[in-house]
Short mmCIF file of C-alpha atoms in Angstrom, two decimals:
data_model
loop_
_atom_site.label_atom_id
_atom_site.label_comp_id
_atom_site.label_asym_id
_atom_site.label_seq_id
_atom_site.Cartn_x
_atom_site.Cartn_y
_atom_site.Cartn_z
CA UNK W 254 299.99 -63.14 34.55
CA UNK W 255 301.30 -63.54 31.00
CA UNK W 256 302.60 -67.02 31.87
CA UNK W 257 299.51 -67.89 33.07
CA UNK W 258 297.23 -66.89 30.04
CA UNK W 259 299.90 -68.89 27.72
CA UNK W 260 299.59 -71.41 30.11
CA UNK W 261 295.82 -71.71 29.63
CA UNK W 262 295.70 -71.66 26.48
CA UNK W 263 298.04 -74.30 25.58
CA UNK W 264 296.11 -76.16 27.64
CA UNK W 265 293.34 -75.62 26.01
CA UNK W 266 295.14 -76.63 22.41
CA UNK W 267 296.02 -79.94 23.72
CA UNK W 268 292.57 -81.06 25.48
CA UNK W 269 290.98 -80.03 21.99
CA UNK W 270 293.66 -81.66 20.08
CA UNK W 271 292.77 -84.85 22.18
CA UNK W 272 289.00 -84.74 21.94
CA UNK W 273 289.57 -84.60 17.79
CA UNK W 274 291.51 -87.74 18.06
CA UNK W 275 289.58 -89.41 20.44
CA UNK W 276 286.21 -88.69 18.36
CA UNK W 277 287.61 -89.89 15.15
CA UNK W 278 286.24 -93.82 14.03
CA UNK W 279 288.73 -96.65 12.94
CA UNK W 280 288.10 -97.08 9.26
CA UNK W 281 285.73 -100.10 9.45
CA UNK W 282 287.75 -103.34 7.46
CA UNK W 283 286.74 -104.52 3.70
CA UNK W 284 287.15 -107.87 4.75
CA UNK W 285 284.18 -109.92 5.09
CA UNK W 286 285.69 -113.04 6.48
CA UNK W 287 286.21 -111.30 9.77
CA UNK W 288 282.54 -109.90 9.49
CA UNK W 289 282.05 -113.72 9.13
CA UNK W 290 283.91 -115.07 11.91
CA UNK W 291 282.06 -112.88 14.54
CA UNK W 292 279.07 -114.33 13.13
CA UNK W 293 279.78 -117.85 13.99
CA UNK W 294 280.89 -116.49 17.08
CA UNK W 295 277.32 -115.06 17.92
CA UNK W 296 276.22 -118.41 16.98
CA UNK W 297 273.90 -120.12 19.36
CA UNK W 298 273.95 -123.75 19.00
CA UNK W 299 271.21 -125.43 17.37
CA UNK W 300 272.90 -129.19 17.25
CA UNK W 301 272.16 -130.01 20.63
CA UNK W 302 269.81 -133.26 19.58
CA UNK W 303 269.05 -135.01 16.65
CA UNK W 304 265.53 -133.81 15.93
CA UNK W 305 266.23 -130.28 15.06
CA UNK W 306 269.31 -130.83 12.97
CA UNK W 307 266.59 -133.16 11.16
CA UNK W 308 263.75 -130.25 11.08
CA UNK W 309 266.27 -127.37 9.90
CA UNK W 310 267.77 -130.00 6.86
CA UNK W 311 264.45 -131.04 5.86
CA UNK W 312 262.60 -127.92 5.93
CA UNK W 313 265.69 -125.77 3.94
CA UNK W 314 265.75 -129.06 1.65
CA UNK W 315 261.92 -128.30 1.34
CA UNK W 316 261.45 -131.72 2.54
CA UNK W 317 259.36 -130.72 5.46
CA UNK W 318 256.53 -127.79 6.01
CA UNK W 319 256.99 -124.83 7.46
CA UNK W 320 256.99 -125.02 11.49
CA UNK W 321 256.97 -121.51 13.13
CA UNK W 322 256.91 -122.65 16.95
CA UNK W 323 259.43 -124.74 16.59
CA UNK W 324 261.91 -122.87 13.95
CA UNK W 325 260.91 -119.28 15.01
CA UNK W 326 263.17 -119.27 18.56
CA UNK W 327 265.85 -120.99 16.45
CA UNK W 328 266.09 -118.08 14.18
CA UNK W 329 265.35 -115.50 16.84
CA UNK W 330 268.13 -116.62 18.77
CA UNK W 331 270.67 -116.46 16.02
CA UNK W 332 269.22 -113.12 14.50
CA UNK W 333 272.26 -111.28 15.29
CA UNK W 334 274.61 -114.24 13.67
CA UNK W 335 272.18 -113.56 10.30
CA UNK W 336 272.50 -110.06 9.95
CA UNK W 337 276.11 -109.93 10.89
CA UNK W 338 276.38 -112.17 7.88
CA UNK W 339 274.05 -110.44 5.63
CA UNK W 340 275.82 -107.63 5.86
CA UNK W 341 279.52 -109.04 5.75
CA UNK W 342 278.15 -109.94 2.07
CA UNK W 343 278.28 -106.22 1.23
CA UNK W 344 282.10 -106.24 1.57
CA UNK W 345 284.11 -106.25 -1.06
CA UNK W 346 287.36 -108.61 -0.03
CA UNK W 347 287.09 -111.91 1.80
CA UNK W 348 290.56 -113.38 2.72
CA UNK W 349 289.38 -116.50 5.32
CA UNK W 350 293.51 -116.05 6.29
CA UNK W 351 294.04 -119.86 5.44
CA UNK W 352 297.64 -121.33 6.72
CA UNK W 353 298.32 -122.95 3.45
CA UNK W 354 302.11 -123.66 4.43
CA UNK W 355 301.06 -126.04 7.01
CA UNK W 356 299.31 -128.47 4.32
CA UNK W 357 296.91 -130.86 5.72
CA UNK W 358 297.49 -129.07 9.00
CA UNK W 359 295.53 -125.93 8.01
CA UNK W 360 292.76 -125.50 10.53
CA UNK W 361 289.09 -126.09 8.88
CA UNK W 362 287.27 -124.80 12.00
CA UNK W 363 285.13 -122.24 10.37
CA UNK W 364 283.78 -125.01 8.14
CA UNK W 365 280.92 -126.90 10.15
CA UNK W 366 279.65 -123.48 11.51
CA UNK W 367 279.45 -122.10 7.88
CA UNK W 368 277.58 -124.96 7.10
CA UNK W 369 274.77 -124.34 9.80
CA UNK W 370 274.48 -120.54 9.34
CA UNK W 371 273.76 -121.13 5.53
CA UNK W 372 271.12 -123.32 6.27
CA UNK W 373 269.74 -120.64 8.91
CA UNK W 374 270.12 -117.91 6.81
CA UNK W 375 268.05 -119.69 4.05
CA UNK W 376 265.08 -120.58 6.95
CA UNK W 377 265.41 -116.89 7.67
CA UNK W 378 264.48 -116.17 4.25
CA UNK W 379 261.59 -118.89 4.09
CA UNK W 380 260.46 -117.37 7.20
CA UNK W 381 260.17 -113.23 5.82
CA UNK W 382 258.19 -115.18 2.82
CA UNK W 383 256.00 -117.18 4.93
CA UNK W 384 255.09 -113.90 6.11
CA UNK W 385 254.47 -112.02 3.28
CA UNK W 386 258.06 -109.64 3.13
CA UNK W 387 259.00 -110.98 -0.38
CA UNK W 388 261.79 -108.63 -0.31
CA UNK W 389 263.33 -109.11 3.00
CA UNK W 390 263.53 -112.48 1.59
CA UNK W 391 264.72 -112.07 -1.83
CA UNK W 392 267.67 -110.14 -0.09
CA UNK W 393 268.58 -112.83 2.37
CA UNK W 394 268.20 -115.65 -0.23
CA UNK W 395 270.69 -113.39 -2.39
CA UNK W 396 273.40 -112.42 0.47
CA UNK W 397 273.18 -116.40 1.06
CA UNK W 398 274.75 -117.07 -2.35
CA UNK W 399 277.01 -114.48 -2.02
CA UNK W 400 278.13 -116.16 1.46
CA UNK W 401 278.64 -119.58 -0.52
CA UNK W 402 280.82 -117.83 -2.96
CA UNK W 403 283.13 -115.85 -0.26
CA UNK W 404 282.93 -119.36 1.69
CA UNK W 405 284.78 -121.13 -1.34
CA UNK W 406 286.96 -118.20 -1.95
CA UNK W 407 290.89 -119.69 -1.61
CA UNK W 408 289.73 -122.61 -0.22
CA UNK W 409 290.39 -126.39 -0.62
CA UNK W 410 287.41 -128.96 -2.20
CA UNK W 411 285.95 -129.25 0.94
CA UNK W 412 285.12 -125.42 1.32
CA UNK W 413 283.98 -125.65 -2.75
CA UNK W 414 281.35 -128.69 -1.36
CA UNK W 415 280.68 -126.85 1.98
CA UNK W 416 279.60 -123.82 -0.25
CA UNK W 417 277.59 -125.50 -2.70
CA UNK W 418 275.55 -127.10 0.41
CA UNK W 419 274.89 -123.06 0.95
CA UNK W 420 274.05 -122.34 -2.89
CA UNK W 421 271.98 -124.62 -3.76
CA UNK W 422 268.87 -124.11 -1.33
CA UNK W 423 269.04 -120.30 -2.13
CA UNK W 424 268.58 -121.16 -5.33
CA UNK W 425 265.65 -123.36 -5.55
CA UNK W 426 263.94 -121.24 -3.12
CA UNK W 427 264.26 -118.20 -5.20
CA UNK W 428 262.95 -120.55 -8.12
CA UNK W 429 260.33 -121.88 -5.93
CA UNK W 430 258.91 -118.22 -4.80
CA UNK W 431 259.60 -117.65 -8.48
CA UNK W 432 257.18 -120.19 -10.08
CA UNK W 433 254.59 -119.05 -7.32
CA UNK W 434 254.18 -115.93 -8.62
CA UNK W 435 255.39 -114.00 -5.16
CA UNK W 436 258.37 -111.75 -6.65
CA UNK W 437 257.53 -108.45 -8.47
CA UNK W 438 259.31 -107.33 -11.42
CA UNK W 439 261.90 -105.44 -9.56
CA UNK W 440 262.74 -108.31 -7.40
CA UNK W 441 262.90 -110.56 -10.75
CA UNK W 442 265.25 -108.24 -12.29
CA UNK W 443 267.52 -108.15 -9.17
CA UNK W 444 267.62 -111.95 -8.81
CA UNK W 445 268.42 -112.50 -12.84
CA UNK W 446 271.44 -110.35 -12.46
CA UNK W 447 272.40 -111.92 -9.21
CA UNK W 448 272.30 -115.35 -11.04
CA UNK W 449 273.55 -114.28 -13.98
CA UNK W 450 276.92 -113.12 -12.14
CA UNK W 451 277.08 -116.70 -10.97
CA UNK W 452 279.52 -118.81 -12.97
CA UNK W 453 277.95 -121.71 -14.74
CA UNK W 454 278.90 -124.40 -12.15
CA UNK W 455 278.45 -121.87 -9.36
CA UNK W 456 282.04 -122.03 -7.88
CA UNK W 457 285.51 -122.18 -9.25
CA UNK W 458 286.29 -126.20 -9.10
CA UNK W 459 289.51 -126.19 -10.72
CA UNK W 460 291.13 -124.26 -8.45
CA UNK W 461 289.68 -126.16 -5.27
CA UNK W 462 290.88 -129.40 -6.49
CA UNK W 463 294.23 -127.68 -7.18
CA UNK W 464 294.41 -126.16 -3.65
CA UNK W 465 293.48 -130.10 -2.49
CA UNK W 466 296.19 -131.70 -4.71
CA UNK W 467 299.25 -128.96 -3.32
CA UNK W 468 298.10 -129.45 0.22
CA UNK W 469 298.15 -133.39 -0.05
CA UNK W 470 301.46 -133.63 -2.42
CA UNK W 471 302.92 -131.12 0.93
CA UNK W 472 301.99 -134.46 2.67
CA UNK W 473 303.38 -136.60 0.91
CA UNK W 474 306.95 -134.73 0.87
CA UNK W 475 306.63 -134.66 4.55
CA UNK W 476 306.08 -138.21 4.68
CA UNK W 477 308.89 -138.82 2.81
CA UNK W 478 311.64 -137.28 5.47
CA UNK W 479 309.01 -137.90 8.40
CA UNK W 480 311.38 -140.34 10.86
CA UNK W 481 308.35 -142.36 11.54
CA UNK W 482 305.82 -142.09 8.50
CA UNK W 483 302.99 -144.35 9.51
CA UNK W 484 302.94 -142.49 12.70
CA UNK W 485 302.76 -139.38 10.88
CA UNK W 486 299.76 -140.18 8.84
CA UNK W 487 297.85 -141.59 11.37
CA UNK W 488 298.05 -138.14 13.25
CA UNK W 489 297.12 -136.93 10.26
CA UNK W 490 294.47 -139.09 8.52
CA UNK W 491 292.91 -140.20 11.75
CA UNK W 492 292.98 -144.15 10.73
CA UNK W 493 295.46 -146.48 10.72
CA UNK W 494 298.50 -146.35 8.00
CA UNK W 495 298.20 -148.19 5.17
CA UNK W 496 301.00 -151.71 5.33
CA UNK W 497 302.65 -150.51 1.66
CA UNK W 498 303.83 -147.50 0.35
CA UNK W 499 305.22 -145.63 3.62
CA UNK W 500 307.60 -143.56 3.15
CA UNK W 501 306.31 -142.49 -0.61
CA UNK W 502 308.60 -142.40 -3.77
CA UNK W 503 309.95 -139.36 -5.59
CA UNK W 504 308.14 -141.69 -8.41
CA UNK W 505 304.58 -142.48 -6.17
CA UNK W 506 304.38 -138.83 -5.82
CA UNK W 507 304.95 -137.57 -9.74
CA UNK W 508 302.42 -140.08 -10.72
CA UNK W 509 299.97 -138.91 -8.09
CA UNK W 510 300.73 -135.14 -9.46
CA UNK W 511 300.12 -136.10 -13.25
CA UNK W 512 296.97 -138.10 -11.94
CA UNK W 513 296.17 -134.68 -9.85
CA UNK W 514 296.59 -132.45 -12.53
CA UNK W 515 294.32 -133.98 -15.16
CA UNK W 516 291.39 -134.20 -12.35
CA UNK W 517 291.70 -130.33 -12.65
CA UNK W 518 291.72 -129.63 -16.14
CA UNK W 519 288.81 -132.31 -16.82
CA UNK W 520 286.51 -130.36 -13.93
CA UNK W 521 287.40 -127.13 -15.98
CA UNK W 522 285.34 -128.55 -18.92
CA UNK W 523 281.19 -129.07 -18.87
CA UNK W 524 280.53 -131.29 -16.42
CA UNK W 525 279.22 -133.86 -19.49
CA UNK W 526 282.80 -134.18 -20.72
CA UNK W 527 284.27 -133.67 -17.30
CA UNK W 528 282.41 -137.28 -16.85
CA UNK W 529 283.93 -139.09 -19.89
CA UNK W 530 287.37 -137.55 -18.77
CA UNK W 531 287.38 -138.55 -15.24
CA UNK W 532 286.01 -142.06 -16.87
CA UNK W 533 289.24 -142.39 -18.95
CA UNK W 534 291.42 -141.64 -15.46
CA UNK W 535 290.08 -144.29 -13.53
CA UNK W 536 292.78 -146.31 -14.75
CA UNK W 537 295.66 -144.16 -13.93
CA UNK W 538 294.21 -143.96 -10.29
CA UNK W 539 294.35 -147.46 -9.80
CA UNK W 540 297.53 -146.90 -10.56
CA UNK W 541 298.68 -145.11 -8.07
CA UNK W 542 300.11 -145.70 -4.56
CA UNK W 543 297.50 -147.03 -1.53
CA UNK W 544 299.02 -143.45 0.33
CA UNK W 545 298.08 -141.60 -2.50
CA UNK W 546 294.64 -143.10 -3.17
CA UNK W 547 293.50 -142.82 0.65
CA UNK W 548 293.68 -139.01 0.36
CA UNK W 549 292.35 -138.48 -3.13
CA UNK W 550 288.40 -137.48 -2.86
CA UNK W 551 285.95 -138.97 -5.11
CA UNK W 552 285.92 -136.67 -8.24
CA UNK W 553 283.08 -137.91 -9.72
CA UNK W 554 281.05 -137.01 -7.00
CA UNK W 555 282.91 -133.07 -7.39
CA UNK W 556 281.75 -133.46 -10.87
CA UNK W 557 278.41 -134.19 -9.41
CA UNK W 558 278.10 -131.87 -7.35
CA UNK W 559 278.81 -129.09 -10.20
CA UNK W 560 275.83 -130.89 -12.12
CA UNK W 561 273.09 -130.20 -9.05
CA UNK W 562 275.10 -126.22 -9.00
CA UNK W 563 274.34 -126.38 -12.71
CA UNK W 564 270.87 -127.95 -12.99
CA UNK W 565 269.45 -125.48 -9.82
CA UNK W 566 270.99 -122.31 -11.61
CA UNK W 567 269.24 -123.64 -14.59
CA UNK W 568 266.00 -123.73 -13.59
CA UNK W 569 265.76 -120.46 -11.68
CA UNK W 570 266.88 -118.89 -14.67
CA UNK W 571 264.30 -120.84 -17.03
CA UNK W 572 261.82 -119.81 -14.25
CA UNK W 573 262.73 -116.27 -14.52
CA UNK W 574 262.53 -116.11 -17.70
CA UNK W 575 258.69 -117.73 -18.20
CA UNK W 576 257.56 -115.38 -15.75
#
């Protein structure tokens, strides 16, 4: 009888021991960028023809009116992707978990669908406005330049350009429902110190053209020992291999480092003298190697695309502050 009451009872210590452990929650993660990935993968896809990836450019360019029957099912049907994003902005690490020892190889596949939630996320907000929730839409316009920033974080100059396609519209919208008159003082205040936070330029372009000029000089050292280089771009580049300057030099691929490196200090500086300093390098491209030069993006048009960051920042806070 004794055995059988210690029997019981020990019985009953284990099968509460298990129900503790089986109610206690998984600590949720701090890392937004898998918050962010199963947003893209609630996705639905809204490039199937030509017409609506027109309508959704235009009308989060403000190029085109407002159209509810045609953009409300859009957004309905990616409502879950929005939120899921929204609140992945809350988080306070984003680590996108880049390969950056496989160089050019380094997958970019989160890249096109970043692009097309932005621009939803921004309709999303034009839509709460439309109808008269100014701060439903102040907060997604806000958790959309948050999303550009985290989008850029660690990322090469394509991710920087790919995030200021996100900024931007947030901010001329909050500018535009600004200089209407349809934010209250609160929601003034709380977009001022949002923008404020921003860096000048928006993003951090120094160290995305630095990311872009170690994965392309990886390349080029794997070009160098490649036993068939031309092949080897091509599977890389996706066109044919230049006729000079396969394998590279030890020499081709210092000068295309010094050439590198002064593109990154000049897009440190205001994007006035970054101008006159990318000017003065022109020469020292055309120095370099064909390999070299068919991988190098434009940096002008970086530099350019720091001046729209700079000149949309600027006029939401000169908005703000009229108001």
């Amino acid at each position: 009888m004794r055995l059988r009451r210690l029997a019981t009872i020990l019985i009953m210590l284990v099968n509460a021991g298990w129900m503790r452990a089986e109610a206690k929650i998984p600590q949720e993660t701090k890392n937004a960028a898998l918050r962010y990935w199963m947003a893209f993968a609630e996705m639905q896809d809204v490039t199937a023809d030509k017409p609506t990836q027109e309508l959704l450019e235009k009308t989060a360019a403000s190029e085109a009116a407002w159209d509810e029957a045609r953009l409300a099912p859009i957004l309905d049907a990616n409502s879950d992707a929005i939120q899921t994003m929204q609140r992945a902005t809350k988080l306070p690490e984003c680590d996108w978990g880049l390969e950056y020892s496989r160089g050019s190889r380094a997958s970019m596949a989160y890249a096109p669908r970043a692009r097309v939630l932005a621009r939803l996320n921004t309709l999303e907000g034009m839509r709460q406005m439309v109808h008269g929730d100014s701060q439903s839409a102040v907060n997604t316009w806000l958790a959309g330049m948050h999303f550009s920033k985290d989008l850029a974080r660690g990322g090469s100059l394509i991710f920087a350009l790919v995030a200021k396609s996100a900024l931007v519209p947030n901010l001329r919208m909050l500018a535009e429902a600004t200089g209407n008159g349809q934010l209250n003082e609160a929601q003034k205040r709380q977009v001022f110190a949002a923008v404020r936070a921003l860096p000048e330029d928006g993003l951090d372009w120094g160290s995305a053209w630095g990311i872009e000029f170690t994965t392309v000089e990886q390349f080029l050292r794997e070009l160098q020992t490649a036993p068939n280089s031309g092949a080897a771009y091509e599977a890389i580049m996706g066109s044919p291999a230049p006729k000079q300057g396969l394998p590279p030099t030890a020499q081709e691929i210092q000068v295309y480092r010094e050439y590198m490196l002064a593109v990154q200090a000049a897009l440190r500086e205001p994007p006035t003298k970054a101008r006159i300093l990318l000017d003065a390098l022109e020469a020292k491209k055309g120095g370099l190697g064909e390999v070299e030069q068919s991988m190098i993006p434009n940096p002008q048009k970086s530099n350019a695309a720091r001046i729209e960051v700079m000149t949309a920042r600027a006029k939401l806070i000169q908005v703000l502050a009229a108001k």
